[in-house]
mmCIF file of C-alpha atoms and ligand atoms in Angstrom:
data_model
loop_
_atom_site.group_PDB
_atom_site.id
_atom_site.type_symbol
_atom_site.label_atom_id
_atom_site.label_comp_id
_atom_site.label_asym_id
_atom_site.label_seq_id
_atom_site.Cartn_x
_atom_site.Cartn_y
_atom_site.Cartn_z
ATOM 1 C CA MET T 211 -9.172 12.838 23.235
ATOM 2 C CA SER T 212 -8.254 10.865 20.158
ATOM 3 C CA ARG T 213 -6.069 12.665 17.651
ATOM 4 C CA MET T 214 -7.852 10.847 14.832
ATOM 5 C CA ASN T 215 -10.866 12.331 13.111
ATOM 6 C CA PRO T 216 -13.902 11.324 15.099
ATOM 7 C CA ALA T 217 -16.009 8.599 13.501
ATOM 8 C CA TYR T 218 -19.715 9.413 13.360
ATOM 9 C CA MET T 219 -21.812 6.288 13.988
ATOM 10 C CA ASP T 220 -25.075 7.924 15.008
ATOM 11 C CA HIS T 221 -26.898 8.406 11.697
ATOM 12 C CA ASN T 222 -30.273 7.493 13.200
ATOM 13 C CA ALA T 223 -30.030 10.589 15.397
ATOM 14 C CA THR T 224 -29.082 12.896 12.575
ATOM 15 C CA THR T 225 -26.965 12.849 9.424
ATOM 16 C CA PRO T 226 -24.369 15.159 7.920
ATOM 17 C CA VAL T 227 -25.668 17.538 5.238
ATOM 18 C CA ARG T 228 -24.342 16.456 1.864
ATOM 19 C CA PRO T 229 -22.313 19.120 0.042
ATOM 20 C CA GLU T 230 -24.699 19.071 -2.956
ATOM 21 C CA VAL T 231 -27.537 19.791 -0.529
ATOM 22 C CA ALA T 232 -25.618 22.527 1.293
ATOM 23 C CA GLU T 233 -24.956 24.182 -2.048
ATOM 24 C CA VAL T 234 -28.681 24.350 -2.816
ATOM 25 C CA ILE T 235 -29.473 25.632 0.685
ATOM 26 C CA ASN T 236 -26.869 28.366 0.332
ATOM 27 C CA ARG T 237 -28.320 29.566 -2.935
ATOM 28 C CA PHE T 238 -31.688 30.172 -1.268
ATOM 29 C CA LEU T 239 -30.103 31.735 1.799
ATOM 30 C CA GLY T 240 -28.223 34.063 -0.527
ATOM 31 C CA PRO T 241 -29.255 35.575 -3.830
ATOM 32 C CA ALA T 242 -32.459 33.565 -4.261
ATOM 33 C CA PHE T 243 -34.060 34.769 -1.032
ATOM 34 C CA GLY T 244 -37.535 35.498 -2.399
ATOM 35 C CA ASN T 245 -40.872 34.653 -0.820
ATOM 36 C CA PRO T 246 -42.523 31.938 -2.935
ATOM 37 C CA ASN T 247 -45.863 33.669 -2.458
ATOM 38 C CA SER T 248 -44.683 36.852 -4.188
ATOM 39 C CA ILE T 249 -45.667 37.406 -7.795
ATOM 40 C CA HIS T 250 -42.420 39.038 -8.969
ATOM 41 C CA ARG T 251 -39.353 37.234 -10.267
ATOM 42 C CA PHE T 252 -37.804 36.747 -6.815
ATOM 43 C CA GLY T 253 -40.996 35.048 -5.712
ATOM 44 C CA ARG T 254 -41.263 32.952 -8.854
ATOM 45 C CA GLU T 255 -37.728 31.644 -8.455
ATOM 46 C CA ALA T 256 -38.419 30.547 -4.869
ATOM 47 C CA ARG T 257 -41.780 29.079 -5.885
ATOM 48 C CA SER T 258 -40.252 26.955 -8.582
ATOM 49 C CA ALA T 259 -37.628 25.617 -6.138
ATOM 50 C CA VAL T 260 -40.343 24.590 -3.674
ATOM 51 C CA GLU T 261 -42.388 22.903 -6.393
ATOM 52 C CA GLU T 262 -39.349 21.102 -7.761
ATOM 53 C CA ALA T 263 -38.557 19.847 -4.257
ATOM 54 C CA ARG T 264 -42.144 18.625 -3.968
ATOM 55 C CA GLU T 265 -41.708 16.556 -7.118
ATOM 56 C CA HIS T 266 -38.489 14.965 -5.844
ATOM 57 C CA ALA T 267 -40.145 14.203 -2.499
ATOM 58 C CA ALA T 268 -43.162 12.623 -4.226
ATOM 59 C CA ASN T 269 -40.893 10.602 -6.462
ATOM 60 C CA LEU T 270 -38.910 9.230 -3.511
ATOM 61 C CA ILE T 271 -41.974 7.550 -1.995
ATOM 62 C CA SER T 272 -43.715 6.861 -5.335
ATOM 63 C CA ALA T 273 -46.622 9.198 -4.601
ATOM 64 C CA LEU T 274 -48.937 9.666 -7.567
ATOM 65 C CA SER T 275 -48.953 13.458 -7.387
ATOM 66 C CA PRO T 276 -46.656 16.131 -5.891
ATOM 67 C CA GLU T 277 -49.817 17.726 -4.499
ATOM 68 C CA GLU T 278 -49.913 14.947 -1.958
ATOM 69 C CA MET T 279 -46.694 16.212 -0.358
ATOM 70 C CA ILE T 280 -46.952 18.942 2.294
ATOM 71 C CA PHE T 281 -43.763 20.387 3.738
ATOM 72 C CA THR T 282 -43.549 20.705 7.518
ATOM 73 C CA SER T 283 -40.921 21.566 10.127
ATOM 74 C CA GLY T 284 -39.864 17.915 10.427
ATOM 75 C CA GLY T 285 -40.803 14.431 11.534
ATOM 76 C CA THR T 286 -42.212 15.553 14.861
ATOM 77 C CA GLU T 287 -44.630 18.037 13.317
ATOM 78 C CA SER T 288 -45.692 15.525 10.661
ATOM 79 C CA ASP T 289 -46.433 12.896 13.320
ATOM 80 C CA ASN T 290 -48.345 15.405 15.459
ATOM 81 C CA TRP T 291 -50.323 16.587 12.473
ATOM 82 C CA ALA T 292 -51.282 13.111 11.266
ATOM 83 C CA LEU T 293 -52.759 12.120 14.622
ATOM 84 C CA ARG T 294 -54.217 15.428 15.773
ATOM 85 C CA GLY T 295 -55.441 16.283 12.279
ATOM 86 C CA ALA T 296 -57.208 12.947 11.849
ATOM 87 C CA ILE T 297 -58.868 13.076 15.269
ATOM 88 C CA SER T 298 -59.941 16.676 14.726
ATOM 89 C CA ALA T 299 -61.365 15.940 11.265
ATOM 90 C CA ALA T 300 -63.410 13.126 12.774
ATOM 91 C CA GLY T 301 -64.868 15.507 15.362
ATOM 92 C CA GLY T 302 -62.664 14.443 18.283
ATOM 93 C CA GLY T 303 -62.823 11.383 20.515
ATOM 94 C CA GLY T 304 -62.652 7.879 19.120
ATOM 95 C CA HIS T 305 -59.778 5.426 19.182
ATOM 96 C CA ILE T 306 -56.204 5.141 17.884
ATOM 97 C CA VAL T 307 -54.189 1.962 17.303
ATOM 98 C CA THR T 308 -50.423 2.368 17.527
ATOM 99 C CA SER T 309 -47.424 0.429 18.815
ATOM 100 C CA ALA T 310 -45.411 0.602 22.013
ATOM 101 C CA ILE T 311 -42.179 1.178 20.090
ATOM 102 C CA GLU T 312 -43.105 4.397 18.292
ATOM 103 C CA HIS T 313 -41.000 7.556 18.493
ATOM 104 C CA SER T 314 -41.949 9.957 21.279
ATOM 105 C CA ALA T 315 -43.468 12.261 18.628
ATOM 106 C CA ILE T 316 -46.248 9.657 18.339
ATOM 107 C CA LEU T 317 -46.329 8.336 21.912
ATOM 108 C CA ASP T 318 -46.393 11.716 23.628
ATOM 109 C CA THR T 319 -49.014 12.991 21.191
ATOM 110 C CA CYS T 320 -51.168 9.957 21.981
ATOM 111 C CA GLU T 321 -50.772 10.707 25.654
ATOM 112 C CA VAL T 322 -52.046 14.259 25.145
ATOM 113 C CA LEU T 323 -54.931 13.062 22.977
ATOM 114 C CA GLU T 324 -55.840 10.537 25.648
ATOM 115 C CA LYS T 325 -56.477 13.426 28.048
ATOM 116 C CA SER T 326 -58.980 14.834 25.573
ATOM 117 C CA GLY T 327 -60.922 11.578 25.578
ATOM 118 C CA VAL T 328 -59.288 9.574 22.772
ATOM 119 C CA GLU T 329 -58.684 5.918 23.633
ATOM 120 C CA ILE T 330 -55.358 4.412 22.608
ATOM 121 C CA THR T 331 -54.377 0.791 22.031
ATOM 122 C CA TYR T 332 -50.640 0.141 22.098
ATOM 123 C CA ILE T 333 -49.549 -3.052 20.341
ATOM 124 C CA ASN T 334 -46.458 -4.648 21.871
ATOM 125 C CA PRO T 335 -43.787 -5.956 19.519
ATOM 126 C CA ASN T 336 -42.268 -9.412 19.745
ATOM 127 C CA ARG T 337 -38.791 -9.991 21.083
ATOM 128 C CA LYS T 338 -37.230 -8.861 17.810
ATOM 129 C CA GLY T 339 -39.140 -5.588 17.775
ATOM 130 C CA LEU T 340 -41.637 -6.757 15.187
ATOM 131 C CA VAL T 341 -45.281 -5.645 15.377
ATOM 132 C CA SER T 342 -47.800 -8.206 14.170
ATOM 133 C CA ALA T 343 -50.148 -7.024 11.421
ATOM 134 C CA VAL T 344 -52.778 -9.469 12.630
ATOM 135 C CA GLU T 345 -52.670 -7.974 16.131
ATOM 136 C CA VAL T 346 -52.968 -4.477 14.701
ATOM 137 C CA ALA T 347 -56.004 -5.472 12.643
ATOM 138 C CA ALA T 348 -57.609 -7.229 15.617
ATOM 139 C CA ALA T 349 -57.323 -4.025 17.672
ATOM 140 C CA ILE T 350 -59.323 -1.985 15.155
ATOM 141 C CA ARG T 351 -62.790 -1.043 16.454
ATOM 142 C CA PRO T 352 -65.769 0.665 14.838
ATOM 143 C CA ASP T 353 -64.651 3.976 16.398
ATOM 144 C CA THR T 354 -60.972 3.650 15.373
ATOM 145 C CA ARG T 355 -60.033 6.913 13.656
ATOM 146 C CA ILE T 356 -56.475 6.091 12.654
ATOM 147 C CA VAL T 357 -53.796 3.393 12.848
ATOM 148 C CA SER T 358 -50.213 4.624 13.206
ATOM 149 C CA ILE T 359 -47.324 2.154 12.939
ATOM 150 C CA MET T 360 -43.761 3.221 12.159
ATOM 151 C CA TRP T 361 -42.094 1.905 8.991
ATOM 152 C CA ALA T 362 -38.801 1.174 10.735
ATOM 153 C CA ASN T 363 -37.760 1.582 14.331
ATOM 154 C CA ASN T 364 -35.101 4.160 15.155
ATOM 155 C CA GLU T 365 -33.502 2.235 18.025
ATOM 156 C CA VAL T 366 -33.235 -1.321 16.736
ATOM 157 C CA GLY T 367 -33.976 -0.794 13.031
ATOM 158 C CA THR T 368 -36.660 -3.468 12.744
ATOM 159 C CA VAL T 369 -38.762 -2.979 9.597
ATOM 160 C CA GLN T 370 -42.483 -3.449 10.198
ATOM 161 C CA PRO T 371 -44.887 -5.337 7.901
ATOM 162 C CA ILE T 372 -46.241 -2.068 6.529
ATOM 163 C CA GLU T 373 -47.745 -3.476 3.321
ATOM 164 C CA GLU T 374 -49.661 -6.083 5.296
ATOM 165 C CA ILE T 375 -50.892 -3.537 7.856
ATOM 166 C CA GLY T 376 -51.807 -1.108 5.073
ATOM 167 C CA ALA T 377 -53.862 -3.725 3.261
ATOM 168 C CA LEU T 378 -55.710 -4.699 6.439
ATOM 169 C CA CYS T 379 -56.486 -1.050 7.286
ATOM 170 C CA ARG T 380 -57.701 -0.401 3.739
ATOM 171 C CA ASP T 381 -59.893 -3.478 4.030
ATOM 172 C CA LYS T 382 -61.476 -2.151 7.225
ATOM 173 C CA GLY T 383 -61.753 1.389 5.900
ATOM 174 C CA VAL T 384 -59.470 2.843 8.580
ATOM 175 C CA LEU T 385 -56.965 5.633 7.990
ATOM 176 C CA PHE T 386 -53.349 4.400 8.057
ATOM 177 C CA HIS T 387 -50.402 6.609 9.028
ATOM 178 C CA THR T 388 -46.764 5.539 9.151
ATOM 179 C CA ASP T 389 -43.813 7.355 10.675
ATOM 180 C CA ALA T 390 -41.331 6.504 7.925
ATOM 181 C CA VAL T 391 -38.578 8.838 9.149
ATOM 182 C CA GLN T 392 -36.150 5.910 9.473
ATOM 183 C CA GLY T 393 -37.329 4.145 6.314
ATOM 184 C CA VAL T 394 -37.298 6.919 3.717
ATOM 185 C CA GLY T 395 -34.063 6.974 1.761
ATOM 186 C CA LYS T 396 -32.968 3.620 3.211
ATOM 187 C CA LEU T 397 -35.679 1.317 1.872
ATOM 188 C CA SER T 398 -37.669 1.266 -1.315
ATOM 189 C CA ILE T 399 -40.930 2.955 -0.345
ATOM 190 C CA ASP T 400 -44.101 2.931 -2.390
ATOM 191 C CA VAL T 401 -47.096 4.491 -0.639
ATOM 192 C CA ASN T 402 -49.514 2.936 -3.106
ATOM 193 C CA LEU T 403 -48.185 -0.596 -2.835
ATOM 194 C CA ALA T 404 -48.291 -0.221 0.955
ATOM 195 C CA CYS T 405 -51.803 1.345 1.035
ATOM 196 C CA VAL T 406 -50.478 4.184 3.198
ATOM 197 C CA ASP T 407 -52.755 7.225 3.621
ATOM 198 C CA LEU T 408 -50.386 9.446 5.612
ATOM 199 C CA LEU T 409 -46.586 9.233 5.843
ATOM 200 C CA SER T 410 -44.090 11.278 7.863
ATOM 201 C CA ALA T 411 -40.502 11.960 6.812
ATOM 202 C CA SER T 412 -37.707 14.201 8.034
ATOM 203 C CA GLY T 413 -34.943 16.052 6.172
ATOM 204 C CA HIS T 414 -32.133 15.715 8.666
ATOM 205 C CA LYS T 415 -32.312 11.919 8.686
ATOM 206 C CA ILE T 416 -31.531 11.813 4.965
ATOM 207 C CA ASN T 417 -28.608 14.229 4.697
ATOM 208 C CA ALA T 418 -30.647 17.442 4.436
ATOM 209 C CA SER T 419 -30.984 20.097 7.128
ATOM 210 C CA LYS T 420 -32.848 20.059 10.412
ATOM 211 C CA GLY T 421 -36.250 21.653 10.763
ATOM 212 C CA VAL T 422 -37.783 20.391 7.532
ATOM 213 C CA GLY T 423 -39.887 17.350 6.690
ATOM 214 C CA PHE T 424 -43.057 16.392 4.907
ATOM 215 C CA LEU T 425 -46.372 14.747 5.505
ATOM 216 C CA TYR T 426 -47.676 12.726 2.567
ATOM 217 C CA ILE T 427 -51.463 13.016 2.444
ATOM 218 C CA ARG T 428 -53.119 10.687 -0.055
ATOM 219 C CA ASN T 429 -55.453 12.441 -2.473
ATOM 220 C CA GLY T 430 -58.975 12.377 -1.084
ATOM 221 C CA ILE T 431 -57.918 11.994 2.558
ATOM 222 C CA ASN T 432 -59.086 14.813 4.816
ATOM 223 C CA ILE T 433 -57.235 15.835 7.932
ATOM 224 C CA ASP T 434 -57.559 19.206 9.657
ATOM 225 C CA PRO T 435 -54.625 21.599 9.621
ATOM 226 C CA ILE T 436 -52.969 22.231 12.973
ATOM 227 C CA ILE T 437 -51.079 25.348 11.857
ATOM 228 C CA THR T 438 -53.387 28.005 10.473
ATOM 229 C CA GLY T 439 -52.652 31.396 8.998
ATOM 230 C CA GLY T 440 -51.727 32.625 5.545
ATOM 231 C CA GLY T 441 -53.014 29.550 3.739
ATOM 232 C CA GLN T 442 -49.749 28.240 2.311
ATOM 233 C CA GLU T 443 -49.390 24.603 1.250
ATOM 234 C CA ARG T 444 -52.938 24.477 -0.148
ATOM 235 C CA ASP T 445 -54.296 25.916 3.071
ATOM 236 C CA LEU T 446 -53.136 22.827 4.944
ATOM 237 C CA ARG T 447 -49.974 24.143 6.580
ATOM 238 C CA SER T 448 -49.687 27.890 6.921
ATOM 239 C CA GLY T 449 -46.485 29.865 7.304
ATOM 240 C CA THR T 450 -44.039 31.204 4.721
ATOM 241 C CA GLU T 451 -42.275 28.181 3.295
ATOM 242 C CA ASN T 452 -38.781 27.386 4.625
ATOM 243 C CA VAL T 453 -37.415 27.701 1.099
ATOM 244 C CA PRO T 454 -33.690 26.995 1.732
ATOM 245 C CA SER T 455 -34.429 23.862 3.759
ATOM 246 C CA ILE T 456 -37.204 22.674 1.452
ATOM 247 C CA ALA T 457 -35.025 23.121 -1.641
ATOM 248 C CA GLY T 458 -32.170 21.279 0.098
ATOM 249 C CA PHE T 459 -34.530 18.516 1.226
ATOM 250 C CA GLY T 460 -35.707 18.153 -2.374
ATOM 251 C CA GLU T 461 -32.124 17.725 -3.528
ATOM 252 C CA ALA T 462 -31.546 15.115 -0.790
ATOM 253 C CA CYS T 463 -34.693 13.264 -1.953
ATOM 254 C CA ARG T 464 -33.470 13.345 -5.543
ATOM 255 C CA ILE T 465 -30.086 11.914 -4.548
ATOM 256 C CA ALA T 466 -31.655 9.315 -2.252
ATOM 257 C CA LYS T 467 -33.947 8.061 -5.011
ATOM 258 C CA LYS T 468 -31.020 7.702 -7.380
ATOM 259 C CA GLU T 469 -28.557 6.137 -4.928
ATOM 260 C CA GLN T 470 -30.758 4.265 -2.474
ATOM 261 C CA PRO T 471 -30.471 0.673 -3.698
ATOM 262 C CA SER T 472 -26.684 0.667 -4.085
ATOM 263 C CA GLU T 473 -25.970 2.889 -1.074
ATOM 264 C CA SER T 474 -28.207 0.736 1.147
ATOM 265 C CA GLU T 475 -26.426 -2.408 0.040
ATOM 266 C CA LYS T 476 -23.053 -0.864 0.805
ATOM 267 C CA ILE T 477 -24.114 0.382 4.238
ATOM 268 C CA ALA T 478 -25.741 -2.937 5.117
ATOM 269 C CA SER T 479 -22.626 -4.898 4.280
ATOM 270 C CA LEU T 480 -20.440 -2.507 6.291
ATOM 271 C CA ARG T 481 -22.856 -2.853 9.225
ATOM 272 C CA ASP T 482 -22.845 -6.644 8.942
ATOM 273 C CA LYS T 483 -19.072 -6.756 8.861
ATOM 274 C CA MET T 484 -18.868 -4.529 11.940
ATOM 275 C CA GLU T 485 -21.455 -6.543 13.807
ATOM 276 C CA ASN T 486 -19.988 -9.942 12.975
ATOM 277 C CA GLU T 487 -16.521 -8.867 14.026
ATOM 278 C CA ILE T 488 -17.774 -7.340 17.273
ATOM 279 C CA CYS T 489 -19.626 -10.539 18.144
ATOM 280 C CA GLU T 490 -16.550 -12.572 17.262
ATOM 281 C CA ARG T 491 -14.044 -10.514 19.232
ATOM 282 C CA ILE T 492 -16.115 -9.701 22.304
ATOM 283 C CA PRO T 493 -17.843 -12.286 24.504
ATOM 284 C CA ASP T 494 -21.434 -11.926 25.723
ATOM 285 C CA VAL T 495 -22.781 -9.575 23.069
ATOM 286 C CA VAL T 496 -26.388 -9.922 21.934
ATOM 287 C CA ILE T 497 -28.013 -8.363 18.883
ATOM 288 C CA ASN T 498 -31.158 -6.425 19.790
ATOM 289 C CA GLY T 499 -33.744 -6.394 17.016
ATOM 290 C CA ASP T 500 -34.311 -8.541 13.983
ATOM 291 C CA SER T 501 -31.013 -9.196 12.232
ATOM 292 C CA ASP T 502 -32.834 -10.552 9.157
ATOM 293 C CA ASN T 503 -35.145 -7.601 8.836
ATOM 294 C CA ARG T 504 -33.534 -4.273 9.613
ATOM 295 C CA VAL T 505 -32.784 -0.957 7.952
ATOM 296 C CA PRO T 506 -29.279 -1.024 6.470
ATOM 297 C CA GLY T 507 -27.136 0.992 8.909
ATOM 298 C CA THR T 508 -28.529 0.058 12.298
ATOM 299 C CA SER T 509 -26.908 -2.262 14.805
ATOM 300 C CA ASN T 510 -28.201 -2.268 18.372
ATOM 301 C CA LEU T 511 -25.997 -4.429 20.567
ATOM 302 C CA GLY T 512 -26.304 -5.475 24.194
ATOM 303 C CA PHE T 513 -22.932 -5.721 25.923
ATOM 304 C CA LEU T 514 -23.961 -7.883 28.850
ATOM 305 C CA GLY T 515 -22.532 -6.798 32.169
ATOM 306 C CA ALA T 516 -21.589 -3.337 30.935
ATOM 307 C CA GLU T 517 -23.395 -0.055 31.283
ATOM 308 C CA GLY T 518 -24.258 1.391 27.887
ATOM 309 C CA GLU T 519 -23.946 5.010 28.921
ATOM 310 C CA THR T 520 -20.479 4.513 30.416
ATOM 311 C CA LEU T 521 -19.378 2.722 27.266
ATOM 312 C CA LEU T 522 -20.780 5.547 25.143
ATOM 313 C CA ILE T 523 -18.718 8.122 27.053
ATOM 314 C CA ARG T 524 -15.626 5.915 26.813
ATOM 315 C CA LEU T 525 -16.116 5.601 23.033
ATOM 316 C CA ASP T 526 -16.650 9.336 22.713
ATOM 317 C CA LEU T 527 -13.263 9.913 24.359
ATOM 318 C CA GLU T 528 -11.756 7.537 21.828
ATOM 319 C CA GLY T 529 -13.401 9.445 18.972
ATOM 320 C CA PHE T 530 -16.486 7.343 18.190
ATOM 321 C CA ALA T 531 -19.963 8.842 18.282
ATOM 322 C CA VAL T 532 -22.617 6.249 19.120
ATOM 323 C CA SER T 533 -25.854 6.299 21.056
ATOM 324 C CA THR T 534 -27.792 4.487 23.720
ATOM 325 C CA GLY T 535 -31.193 3.917 22.185
ATOM 326 C CA SER T 536 -32.780 7.127 21.072
ATOM 327 C CA ALA T 537 -31.040 10.491 21.033
ATOM 328 C CA CYS T 538 -34.315 12.161 21.836
ATOM 329 C CA SER T 539 -34.452 10.572 25.271
ATOM 330 C CA SER T 540 -30.769 10.798 26.122
ATOM 331 C CA GLY T 541 -29.914 13.071 28.944
ATOM 332 C CA SER T 542 -32.405 10.974 30.809
ATOM 333 C CA THR T 543 -31.207 7.649 32.177
ATOM 334 C CA GLU T 544 -34.598 6.035 31.623
ATOM 335 C CA PRO T 545 -34.261 2.578 30.109
ATOM 336 C CA SER T 546 -35.313 2.412 26.459
ATOM 337 C CA HIS T 547 -39.088 2.010 26.060
ATOM 338 C CA VAL T 548 -38.411 0.079 22.859
ATOM 339 C CA LEU T 549 -36.143 -2.547 24.428
ATOM 340 C CA LEU T 550 -38.433 -2.768 27.473
ATOM 341 C CA SER T 551 -41.499 -3.456 25.354
ATOM 342 C CA MET T 552 -39.541 -6.094 23.410
ATOM 343 C CA GLY T 553 -39.278 -7.894 26.737
ATOM 344 C CA LEU T 554 -35.484 -8.018 26.793
ATOM 345 C CA PRO T 555 -33.678 -8.928 29.988
ATOM 346 C CA LYS T 556 -32.476 -6.013 32.115
ATOM 347 C CA ASP T 557 -28.853 -6.836 31.442
ATOM 348 C CA ALA T 558 -29.262 -6.526 27.666
ATOM 349 C CA ILE T 559 -31.146 -3.257 28.046
ATOM 350 C CA GLN T 560 -28.651 -1.707 30.418
ATOM 351 C CA GLY T 561 -25.690 -2.648 28.246
ATOM 352 C CA SER T 562 -27.215 -1.624 24.943
ATOM 353 C CA LEU T 563 -25.551 0.661 22.417
ATOM 354 C CA ARG T 564 -26.785 1.731 19.016
ATOM 355 C CA PHE T 565 -24.324 2.001 16.185
ATOM 356 C CA SER T 566 -25.922 3.569 13.123
ATOM 357 C CA LEU T 567 -23.988 3.957 9.898
ATOM 358 C CA GLY T 568 -24.896 5.972 6.847
ATOM 359 C CA TRP T 569 -23.610 8.177 4.051
ATOM 360 C CA GLY T 570 -19.947 8.930 4.763
ATOM 361 C CA SER T 571 -19.316 5.859 6.962
ATOM 362 C CA THR T 572 -16.112 4.108 5.951
ATOM 363 C CA GLU T 573 -14.351 0.762 6.277
ATOM 364 C CA ASP T 574 -11.674 2.674 8.138
ATOM 365 C CA ASP T 575 -14.157 3.866 10.796
ATOM 366 C CA VAL T 576 -15.187 0.266 11.359
ATOM 367 C CA SER T 577 -11.634 -1.138 11.518
ATOM 368 C CA ARG T 578 -10.609 1.511 14.022
ATOM 369 C CA LEU T 579 -13.665 0.781 16.131
ATOM 370 C CA LEU T 580 -12.861 -2.918 16.105
ATOM 371 C CA GLU T 581 -9.376 -2.157 17.374
ATOM 372 C CA ILE T 582 -10.454 -0.228 20.428
ATOM 373 C CA LEU T 583 -13.854 -1.692 21.312
ATOM 374 C CA PRO T 584 -12.792 -4.977 22.983
ATOM 375 C CA LYS T 585 -10.630 -3.195 25.523
ATOM 376 C CA ALA T 586 -13.189 -0.457 26.097
ATOM 377 C CA VAL T 587 -15.894 -3.041 26.807
ATOM 378 C CA GLU T 588 -13.576 -4.936 29.141
ATOM 379 C CA ARG T 589 -12.816 -1.778 31.125
ATOM 380 C CA VAL T 590 -16.430 -0.739 31.373
ATOM 381 C CA ARG T 591 -17.448 -4.244 32.415
ATOM 382 C CA SER T 592 -14.909 -4.171 35.217
ATOM 383 C CA ILE T 593 -16.655 -1.113 36.690
ATOM 384 C CA ALA T 594 -20.141 -2.358 35.835
ATOM 385 C CA PRO T 595 -23.313 -1.893 37.865
ATOM 386 C CA ARG T 596 -22.787 -5.398 39.222
ATOM 387 C CA ALA T 597 -19.834 -4.130 41.227
ATOM 388 C CA ARG T 598 -21.967 -1.259 42.440
ATOM 389 C CA ALA T 599 -24.862 -3.542 43.254
ATOM 390 C CA ALA T 600 -22.503 -5.676 45.325
ATOM 391 C CA SER T 601 -21.466 -2.650 47.346
ATOM 392 C CA GLY T 602 -25.146 -1.998 47.998
ATOM 393 C CA SER T 603 -25.485 1.469 46.426
HETATM 394 C C1 PLP L 22 -35.911 11.548 14.228
HETATM 395 C C2 PLP L 22 -37.245 10.890 14.248
HETATM 396 C C3 PLP L 22 -38.431 11.645 14.360
HETATM 397 C C4 PLP L 22 -38.415 13.145 14.567
HETATM 398 O O1 PLP L 22 -38.036 13.845 13.430
HETATM 399 P P1 PLP L 22 -37.554 15.377 13.599
HETATM 400 O O2 PLP L 22 -37.407 15.862 12.203
HETATM 401 O O3 PLP L 22 -36.265 15.323 14.342
HETATM 402 O O4 PLP L 22 -38.623 16.101 14.349
HETATM 403 C C5 PLP L 22 -39.633 10.982 14.320
HETATM 404 N N1 PLP L 22 -39.693 9.645 14.166
HETATM 405 C C6 PLP L 22 -38.586 8.895 14.059
HETATM 406 C C7 PLP L 22 -38.726 7.426 13.881
HETATM 407 C C8 PLP L 22 -37.326 9.488 14.102
HETATM 408 O O5 PLP L 22 -36.241 8.721 14.005
#
């Protein structure tokens, strides 16, 4: 184990909670513990924190009204709700257009809906992980209930042509949802410019806590609730509000709005430096994704002839936290569905690692990585699957 502080390079899986955010969370775990639905002063204090958070969340994605923001338990719930809620509101059945590179929160939900008679069209991306707006529009049918295309991909970081897709959906009168969990806080997002009707975001990807997120629902758009009960969140999402997490998420949204352009520029240049140096110092490395069109912190690299998972474990021992593809599917050794659908060669998929930088990443982290990575890759390559394949096992 390295004696150095470990360097966290897995911000697409989750991010550290910023101290300003933790401070807000603690206040609502402590003295300000009221139920926002209570009429007395404890309730009013909690209520005003939730409503303030709603304003910050709306502001971050340039929503016209805070009423369009509904707090949920995170990105997964928001994604589930958008699809299930839209299908349910349309009376069930029908057709969904999505992409093959979505997060499992979308893909697995589509799979379940398919069993209930919904037809799904999955658009494949190109080799850089880009989904074509024209292909999306061409897949829309008279019975299409909703189009769902992610703003940015969590594994390779490719940013999709959301404004173009939004305009085409609006033109055809079809509901448009985007899983913007990896875009919010990293890119400038304007739901009106992009003609987005529904948008999912998650707290723990933008330096707030886990278990909180929101679904943006454009004014006038009707989807059915999937969680029913006490009628909170304008009767759209029941359950006593998670006040500490919501208040913290609001603070994270406020900070993100203020710092996003400069922070993104900083993170992107650190990522570019890291990537350029890696490609310079190590032979046979390919960049997976679209290097001209990515979210700031993400670098997905294919170390040809190495096994990504072995390299990940090696780096962990050296004090660097990275990921193979998506954290949500790790533990399984299934090859990444994103890289597969991009049509990458097996070698690039097998040897792929995702480095994702974010708030708190430093030049020092990157320099230390650059010192140890060439040797680590060399070692892992020397015990690569090729050797195993040769021995016939
Ligand atoms: C992390 C992630 C999710 C899930 O969000 P949770 O808040 O962890 O449920 C959904 N979509 C994308 C693209 C993600 O990166």
